[in-house]
Coordinates of C-alpha atoms in Angstrom, one line a residue:
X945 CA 0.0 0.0 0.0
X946 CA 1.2 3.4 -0.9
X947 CA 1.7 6.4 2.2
X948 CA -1.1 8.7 2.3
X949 CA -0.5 12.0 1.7
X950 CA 0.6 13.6 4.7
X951 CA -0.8 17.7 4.4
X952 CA -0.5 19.9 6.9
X953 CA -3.4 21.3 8.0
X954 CA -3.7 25.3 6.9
X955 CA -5.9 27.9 9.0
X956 CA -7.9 28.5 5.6
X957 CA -8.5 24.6 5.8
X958 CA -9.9 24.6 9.2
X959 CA -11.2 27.6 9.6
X960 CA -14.9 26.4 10.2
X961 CA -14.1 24.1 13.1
X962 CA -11.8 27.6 14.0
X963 CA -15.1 29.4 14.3
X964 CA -16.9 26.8 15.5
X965 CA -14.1 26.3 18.5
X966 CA -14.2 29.8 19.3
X967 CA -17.9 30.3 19.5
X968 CA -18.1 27.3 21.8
X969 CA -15.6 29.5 24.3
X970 CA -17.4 32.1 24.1
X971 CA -20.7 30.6 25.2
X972 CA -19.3 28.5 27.7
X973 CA -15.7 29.5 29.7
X974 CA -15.8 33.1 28.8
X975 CA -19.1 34.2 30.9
X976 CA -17.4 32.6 33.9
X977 CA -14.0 34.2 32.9
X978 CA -15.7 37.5 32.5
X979 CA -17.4 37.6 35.9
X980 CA -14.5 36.8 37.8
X981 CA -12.5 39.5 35.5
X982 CA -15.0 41.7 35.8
X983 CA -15.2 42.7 32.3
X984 CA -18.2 44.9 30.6
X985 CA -19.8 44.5 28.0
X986 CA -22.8 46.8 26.9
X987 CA -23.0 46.1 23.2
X988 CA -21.3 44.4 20.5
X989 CA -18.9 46.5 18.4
X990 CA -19.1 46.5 14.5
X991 CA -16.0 46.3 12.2
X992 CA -15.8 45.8 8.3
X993 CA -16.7 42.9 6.7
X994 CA -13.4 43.4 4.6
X995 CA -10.5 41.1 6.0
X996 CA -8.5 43.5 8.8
X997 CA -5.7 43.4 11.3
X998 CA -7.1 44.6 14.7
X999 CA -4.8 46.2 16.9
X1000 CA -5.1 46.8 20.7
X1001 CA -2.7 47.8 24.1
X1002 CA -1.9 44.6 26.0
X1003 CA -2.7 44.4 29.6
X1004 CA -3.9 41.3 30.4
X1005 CA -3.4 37.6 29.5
X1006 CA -6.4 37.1 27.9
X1007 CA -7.3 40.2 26.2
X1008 CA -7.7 38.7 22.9
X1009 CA -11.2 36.6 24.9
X1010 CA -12.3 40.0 25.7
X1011 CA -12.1 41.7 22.4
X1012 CA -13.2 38.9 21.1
X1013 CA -16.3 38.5 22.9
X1014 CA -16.7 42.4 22.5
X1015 CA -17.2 41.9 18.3
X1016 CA -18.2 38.2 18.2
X1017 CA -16.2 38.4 15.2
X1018 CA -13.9 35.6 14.5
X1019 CA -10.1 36.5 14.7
X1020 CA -6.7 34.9 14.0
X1021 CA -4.7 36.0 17.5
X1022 CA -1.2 36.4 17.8
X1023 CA 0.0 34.6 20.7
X1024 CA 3.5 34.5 22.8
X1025 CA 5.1 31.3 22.4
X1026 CA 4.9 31.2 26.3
X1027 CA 1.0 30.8 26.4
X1028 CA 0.7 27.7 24.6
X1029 CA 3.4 26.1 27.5
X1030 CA 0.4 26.2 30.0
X1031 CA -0.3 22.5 30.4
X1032 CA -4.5 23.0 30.3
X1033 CA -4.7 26.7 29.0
X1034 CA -1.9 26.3 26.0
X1035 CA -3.8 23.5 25.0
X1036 CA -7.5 25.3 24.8
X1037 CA -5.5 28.2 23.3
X1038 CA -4.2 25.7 20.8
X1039 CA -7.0 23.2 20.0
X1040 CA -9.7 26.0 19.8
X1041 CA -8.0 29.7 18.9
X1042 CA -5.2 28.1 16.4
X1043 CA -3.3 31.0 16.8
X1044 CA -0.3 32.1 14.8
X1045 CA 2.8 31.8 17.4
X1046 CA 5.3 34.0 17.9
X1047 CA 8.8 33.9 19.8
X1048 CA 9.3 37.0 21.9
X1049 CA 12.7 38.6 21.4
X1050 CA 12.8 37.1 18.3
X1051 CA 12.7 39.1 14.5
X1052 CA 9.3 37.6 13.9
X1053 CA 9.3 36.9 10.3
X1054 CA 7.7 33.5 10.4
X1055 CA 4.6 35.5 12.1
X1056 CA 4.2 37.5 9.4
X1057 CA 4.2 35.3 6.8
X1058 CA 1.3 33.7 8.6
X1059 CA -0.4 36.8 9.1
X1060 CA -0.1 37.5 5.3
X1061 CA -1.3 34.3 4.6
X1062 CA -4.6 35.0 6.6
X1063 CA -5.4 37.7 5.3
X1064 CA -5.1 36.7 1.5
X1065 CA -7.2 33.9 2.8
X1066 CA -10.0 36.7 3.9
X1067 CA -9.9 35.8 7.7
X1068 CA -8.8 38.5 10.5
X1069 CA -6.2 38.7 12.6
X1070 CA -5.7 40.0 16.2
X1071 CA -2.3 41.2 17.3
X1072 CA -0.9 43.5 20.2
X1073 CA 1.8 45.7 18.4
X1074 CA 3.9 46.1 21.7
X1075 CA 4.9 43.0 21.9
X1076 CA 4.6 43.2 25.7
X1077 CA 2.4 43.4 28.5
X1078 CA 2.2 46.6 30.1
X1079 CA 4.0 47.1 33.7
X1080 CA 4.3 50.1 34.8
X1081 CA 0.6 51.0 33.5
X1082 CA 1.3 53.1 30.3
X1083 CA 0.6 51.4 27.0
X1084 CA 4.3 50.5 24.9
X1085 CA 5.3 51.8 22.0
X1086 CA 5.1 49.4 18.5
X1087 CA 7.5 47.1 18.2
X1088 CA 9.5 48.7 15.3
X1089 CA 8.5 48.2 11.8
X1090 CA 5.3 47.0 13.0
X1091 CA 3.3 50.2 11.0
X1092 CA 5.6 49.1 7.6
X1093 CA 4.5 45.4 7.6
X1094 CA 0.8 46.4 7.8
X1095 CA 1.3 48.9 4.8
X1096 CA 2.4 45.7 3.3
X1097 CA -0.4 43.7 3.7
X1098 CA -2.7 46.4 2.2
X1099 CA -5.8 45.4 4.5
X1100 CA -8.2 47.2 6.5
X1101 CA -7.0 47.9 10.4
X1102 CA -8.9 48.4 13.6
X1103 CA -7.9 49.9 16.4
X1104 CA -8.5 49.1 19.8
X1105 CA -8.1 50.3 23.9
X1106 CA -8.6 48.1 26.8
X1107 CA -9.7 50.4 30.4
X1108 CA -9.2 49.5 33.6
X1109 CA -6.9 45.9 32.9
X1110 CA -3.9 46.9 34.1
X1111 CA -5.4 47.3 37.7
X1112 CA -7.3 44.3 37.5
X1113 CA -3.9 42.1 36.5
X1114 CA -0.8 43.9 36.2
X1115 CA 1.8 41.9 34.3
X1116 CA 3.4 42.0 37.8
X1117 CA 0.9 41.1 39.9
X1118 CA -0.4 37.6 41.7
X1119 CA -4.6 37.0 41.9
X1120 CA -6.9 39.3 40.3
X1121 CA -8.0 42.6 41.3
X1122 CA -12.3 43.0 41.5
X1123 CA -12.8 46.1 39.2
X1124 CA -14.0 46.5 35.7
X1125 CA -12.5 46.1 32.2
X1126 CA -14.0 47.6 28.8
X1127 CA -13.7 47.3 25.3
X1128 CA -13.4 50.5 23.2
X1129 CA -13.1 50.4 19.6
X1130 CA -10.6 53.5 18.4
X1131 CA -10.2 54.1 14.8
X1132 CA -10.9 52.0 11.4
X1133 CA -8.2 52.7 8.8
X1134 CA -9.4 50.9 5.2
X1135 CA -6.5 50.0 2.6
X1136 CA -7.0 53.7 0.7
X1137 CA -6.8 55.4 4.3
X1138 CA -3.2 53.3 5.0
X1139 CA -1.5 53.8 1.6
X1140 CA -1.9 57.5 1.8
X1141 CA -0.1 57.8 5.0
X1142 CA 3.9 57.5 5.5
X1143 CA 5.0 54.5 7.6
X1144 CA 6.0 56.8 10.1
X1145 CA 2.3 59.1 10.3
X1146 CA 0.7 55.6 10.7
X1147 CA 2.8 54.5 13.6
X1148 CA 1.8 58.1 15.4
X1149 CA -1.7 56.9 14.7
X1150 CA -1.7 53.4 16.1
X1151 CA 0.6 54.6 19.2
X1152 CA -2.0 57.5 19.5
X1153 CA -4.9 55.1 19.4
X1154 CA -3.9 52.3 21.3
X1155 CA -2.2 54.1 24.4
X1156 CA -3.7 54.4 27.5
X1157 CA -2.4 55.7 30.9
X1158 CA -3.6 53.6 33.4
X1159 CA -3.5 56.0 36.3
X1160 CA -4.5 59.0 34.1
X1161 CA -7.7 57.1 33.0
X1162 CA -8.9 55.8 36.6
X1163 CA -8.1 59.3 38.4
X1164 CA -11.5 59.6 36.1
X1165 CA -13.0 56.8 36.4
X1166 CA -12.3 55.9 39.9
X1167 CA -12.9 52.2 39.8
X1168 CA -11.3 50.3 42.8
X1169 CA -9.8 47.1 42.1
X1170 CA -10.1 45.4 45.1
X1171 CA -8.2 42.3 46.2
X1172 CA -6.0 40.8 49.1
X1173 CA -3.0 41.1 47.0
X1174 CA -2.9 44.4 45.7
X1175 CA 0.6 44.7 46.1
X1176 CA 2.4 41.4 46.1
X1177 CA 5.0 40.6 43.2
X1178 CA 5.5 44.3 42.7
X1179 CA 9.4 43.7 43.3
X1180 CA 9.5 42.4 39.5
X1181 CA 9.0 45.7 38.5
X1182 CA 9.9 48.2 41.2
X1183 CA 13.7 46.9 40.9
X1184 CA 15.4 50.0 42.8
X1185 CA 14.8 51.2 46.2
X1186 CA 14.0 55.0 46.9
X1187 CA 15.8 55.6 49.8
X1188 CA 19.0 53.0 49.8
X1189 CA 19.0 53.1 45.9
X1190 CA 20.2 49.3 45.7
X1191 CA 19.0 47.2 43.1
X1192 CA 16.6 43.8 43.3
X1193 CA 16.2 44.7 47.6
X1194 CA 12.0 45.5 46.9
X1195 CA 10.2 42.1 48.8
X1196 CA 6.3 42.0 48.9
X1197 CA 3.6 40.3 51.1
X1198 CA -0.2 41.2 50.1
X1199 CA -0.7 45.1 50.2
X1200 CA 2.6 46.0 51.4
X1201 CA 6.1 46.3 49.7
X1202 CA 9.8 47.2 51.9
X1203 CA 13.3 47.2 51.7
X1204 CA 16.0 45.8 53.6
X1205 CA 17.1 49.5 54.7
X1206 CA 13.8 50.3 56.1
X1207 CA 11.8 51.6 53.3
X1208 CA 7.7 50.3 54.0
X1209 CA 4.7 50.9 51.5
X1210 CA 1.4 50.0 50.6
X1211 CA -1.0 49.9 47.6
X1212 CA -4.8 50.6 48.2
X1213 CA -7.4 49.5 45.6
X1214 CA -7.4 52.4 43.1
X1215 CA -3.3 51.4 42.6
X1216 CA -2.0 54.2 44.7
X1217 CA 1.4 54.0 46.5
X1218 CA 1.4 55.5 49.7
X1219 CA 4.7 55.4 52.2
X1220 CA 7.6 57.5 53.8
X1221 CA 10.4 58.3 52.3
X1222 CA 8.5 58.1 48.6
X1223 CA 7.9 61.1 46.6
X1224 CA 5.8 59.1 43.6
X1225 CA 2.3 57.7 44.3
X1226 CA 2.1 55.3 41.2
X1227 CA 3.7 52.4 39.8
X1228 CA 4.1 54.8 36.7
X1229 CA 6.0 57.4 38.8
X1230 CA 8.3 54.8 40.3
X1231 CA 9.3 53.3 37.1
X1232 CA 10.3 56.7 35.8
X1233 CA 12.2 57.4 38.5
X1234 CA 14.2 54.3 38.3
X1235 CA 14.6 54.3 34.9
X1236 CA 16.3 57.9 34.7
X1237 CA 18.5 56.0 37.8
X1238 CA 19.9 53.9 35.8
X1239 CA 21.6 56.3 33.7
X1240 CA 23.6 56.8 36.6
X1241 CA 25.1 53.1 36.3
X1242 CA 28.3 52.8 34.2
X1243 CA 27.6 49.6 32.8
X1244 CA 30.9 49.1 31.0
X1245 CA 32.9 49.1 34.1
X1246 CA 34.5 45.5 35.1
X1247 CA 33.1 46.5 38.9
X1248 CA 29.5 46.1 37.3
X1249 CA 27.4 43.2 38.4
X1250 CA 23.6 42.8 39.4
X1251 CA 22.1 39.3 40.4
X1252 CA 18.8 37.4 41.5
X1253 CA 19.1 33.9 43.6
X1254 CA 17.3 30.8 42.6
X1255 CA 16.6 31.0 39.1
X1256 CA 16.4 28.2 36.1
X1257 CA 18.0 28.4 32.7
X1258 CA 15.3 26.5 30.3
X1259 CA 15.8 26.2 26.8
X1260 CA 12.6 26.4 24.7
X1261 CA 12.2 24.1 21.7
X1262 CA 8.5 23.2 20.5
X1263 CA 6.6 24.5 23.6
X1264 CA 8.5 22.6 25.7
X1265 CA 10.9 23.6 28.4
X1266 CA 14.4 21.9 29.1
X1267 CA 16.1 22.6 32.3
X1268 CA 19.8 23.9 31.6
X1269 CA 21.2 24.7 35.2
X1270 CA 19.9 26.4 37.8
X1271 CA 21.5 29.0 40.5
X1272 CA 22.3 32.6 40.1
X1273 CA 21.3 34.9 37.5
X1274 CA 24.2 37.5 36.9
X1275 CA 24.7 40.5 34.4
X1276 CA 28.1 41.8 33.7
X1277 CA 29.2 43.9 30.7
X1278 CA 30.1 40.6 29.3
X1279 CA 27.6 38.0 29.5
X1280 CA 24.1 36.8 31.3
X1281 CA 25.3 34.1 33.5
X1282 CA 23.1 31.1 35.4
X1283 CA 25.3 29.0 38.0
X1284 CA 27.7 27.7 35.6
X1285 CA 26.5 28.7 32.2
X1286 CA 27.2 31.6 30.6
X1287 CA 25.3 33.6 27.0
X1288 CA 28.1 35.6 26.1
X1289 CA 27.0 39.2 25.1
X1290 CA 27.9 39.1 21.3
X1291 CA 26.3 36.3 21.1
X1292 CA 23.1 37.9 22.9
X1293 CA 20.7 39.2 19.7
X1294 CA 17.4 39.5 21.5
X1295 CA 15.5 39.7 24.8
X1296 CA 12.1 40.3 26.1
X1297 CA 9.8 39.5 29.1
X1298 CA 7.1 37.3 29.7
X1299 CA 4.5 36.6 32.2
X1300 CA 4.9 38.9 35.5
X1301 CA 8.6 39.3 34.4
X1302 CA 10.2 36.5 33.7
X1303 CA 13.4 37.4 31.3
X1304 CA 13.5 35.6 27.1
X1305 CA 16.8 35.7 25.5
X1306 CA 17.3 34.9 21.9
X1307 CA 21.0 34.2 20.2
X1308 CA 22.9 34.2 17.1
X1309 CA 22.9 30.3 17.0
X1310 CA 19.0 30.6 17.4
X1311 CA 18.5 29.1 20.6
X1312 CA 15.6 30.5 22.5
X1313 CA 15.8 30.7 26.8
X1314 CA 13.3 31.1 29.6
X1315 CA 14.8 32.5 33.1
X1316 CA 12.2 31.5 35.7
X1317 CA 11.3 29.7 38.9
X1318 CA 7.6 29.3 39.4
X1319 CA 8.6 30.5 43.3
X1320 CA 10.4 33.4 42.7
X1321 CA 9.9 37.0 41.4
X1322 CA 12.8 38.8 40.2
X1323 CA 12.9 42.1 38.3
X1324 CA 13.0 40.5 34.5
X1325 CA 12.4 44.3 33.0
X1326 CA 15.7 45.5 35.2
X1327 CA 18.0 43.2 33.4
X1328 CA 16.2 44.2 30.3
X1329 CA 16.6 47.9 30.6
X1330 CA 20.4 47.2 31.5
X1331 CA 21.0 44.9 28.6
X1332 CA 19.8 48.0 26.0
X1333 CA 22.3 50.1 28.2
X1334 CA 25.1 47.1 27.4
X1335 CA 24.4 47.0 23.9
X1336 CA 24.5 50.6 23.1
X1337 CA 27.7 50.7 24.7

């Protein structure tokens, strides 16, 4: 007997039982998802019946169910690789989204080609252009080129802002904060609207669109987001104390934050920092502050060296995770160290974060790494800010 053809199966081949698997979620897990959430929903929003990229600010792990459910349109998402590694939620993601995967830290190309590919098909795609969550509660800029590659695809895109889901899960954050979370469409850009703009005019307009100050937005709203935890985890993005100025010294137990040197805080239910010794009342505030900080840091000195305890080295191949060594995570001008194994910093060509902070690198040899311990928080976004500092030096 001769092999039968052995064809992978295409989105465009499966894209009724895609429809049919995302309508079933959203009339049976996402009600109960909502609730707990505590996401709105008034009406459902209209879009073109033209094939279109939507766009939207990322705050929350499962934004693309709630925009989603918001337009009862069916959508191609773009997912971090990370999310299908969840052993029951990758797999719903998976079976019943079929969502075109994308390595963070990486240049992405493979993504786009499937996105092009859906769209010549006449489906939609969903995608965040930052790339990342949101942690310090303002909305990211695009990842660069992203306004270019839609030109390309001459389609229609759709613009929209999440309110109110930062404070409900910051990227930081453990547990979920009561509140509310809606769905507002922006802007609808058709293909004549696009190829009249410069790649550089329609970036302003998406990062225009899209952005949203958390802080800024509930000073108006006034929406607590009320929860037992409000503040715990908070050290994976508040890396640098106020008052010692050391870095990766931030611990947290429920509402409350503090420093080895002394330094106490809390954070009530509308997100608001309140302590001595702090002259910034938001998460927002504080990461400027550090930030600007850490301009004061001469990277390129052999003296320079910042670590975290009790971390993992995984390497990432096919959604699965292989333990590499485990121990301390150190950053010198010359290479990201765990325990024993060094990435030299030449070899270094990308880096992101996932999760509440957890640090991706990507090198030359394309081998893709996870940093983690399912125990531990450690300031993922401070290694990333100093690893920009190291490569511009």
């Amino acid at each position: 007997m001769g092999k039968k053809d052995s064809k992978k199966t295409t989105k465009k081949d499966r894209y009724a039982f895609d429809k049919f698997g995302v309508n079933l979620v959203l009339h049976t897990i996402v009600p109960i998802l909502k609730n707990r959430f505590g996401v709105k929903k008034h009406e459902t929003l209209t879009v073109t019946d033209e094939p279109f990229v939507m766009l939207y600010n990322h705050v929350t792990d499962l934004d693309i169910v709630w925009i989603i459910d918001a337009f009862r349109t069916h959508m191609y998402c773009l997912a971090s690789e990370h999310m299908v590694r969840f052993p029951i939620v990758g797999k719903i993601i998976l079976w019943y989204f079929n969502p075109i995967i994308i390595k963070k830290g990486s240049t992405g190309t493979a993504a786009v080609m499937e996105i092009h590919r859906v769209i010549k098909a006449g489906h939609n795609v969903l995608m965040s252009p930052e790339g990342v969550r949101s942690g310090n509660g303002l909305t990211n800029p695009l990842v660069p080129a992203t306004a270019a590659v839609l030109k390309k695809l001459r389609c229609n895109v759709v613009t929209v802002r999440i309110h109110g889901g930062y404070l409900t899960s910051p990227r930081w954050g453990k547990g979920i904060r009561r509140g509310e979370i809606t769905i507002e469409k922006i802007a609808e850009y058709t293909k004549d609207d696009i190829a009249k703009m410069s790649a550089e005019e329609f970036e302003a307009h998406i990062n225009e669109d899209i952005y949203e100050d958390a802080y800024a937005y509930n000073e108006k709203a006034k929406i607590p987001f009320k929860g037992k935890k409000l503040a715990e985890g908070i050290e994976a993005q508040l890396f640098m104390c106020p008052r010692c100025k050391k870095l990766g010294t931030i611990h947290s137990k429920n509402n409350s934050f503090f420093c080895g040197c002394g330094l106490s805080a809390t954070m009530d239910e509308y997100g608001i920092i309140k302590g001595d010794d702090i002259s910034f009342d938001s998460v927002t505030k504080w990461d400027a502050w550090q930030s600007k900080e850490l301009d004061n840091i001469d990277v390129t000195s052999d003296e320079f060296v910042v670590s975290s305890d009790n971390l993992t080295l995984f390497e990432i191949n096919e959604h699965k995770e292989t333990p590499v060594d485990t121990g301390k995570l150190t950053l010198t001008k010359n290479a990201l160290t765990v325990n024993n194994t060094s990435i030299p910093m030449d070899e270094i060509s990308g880096y992101s974060i996932v999760g509440f902070g957890k640090l991706l690198i990507t090198t030359s040899g394309k081998h893709y790494y996870e940093i983690s311990n399912k125990k531990v928080r450690y300031p993922g976004i401070m290694y990333i800010k100093l690893l920009v500092k190291i490569k511009e030096n």
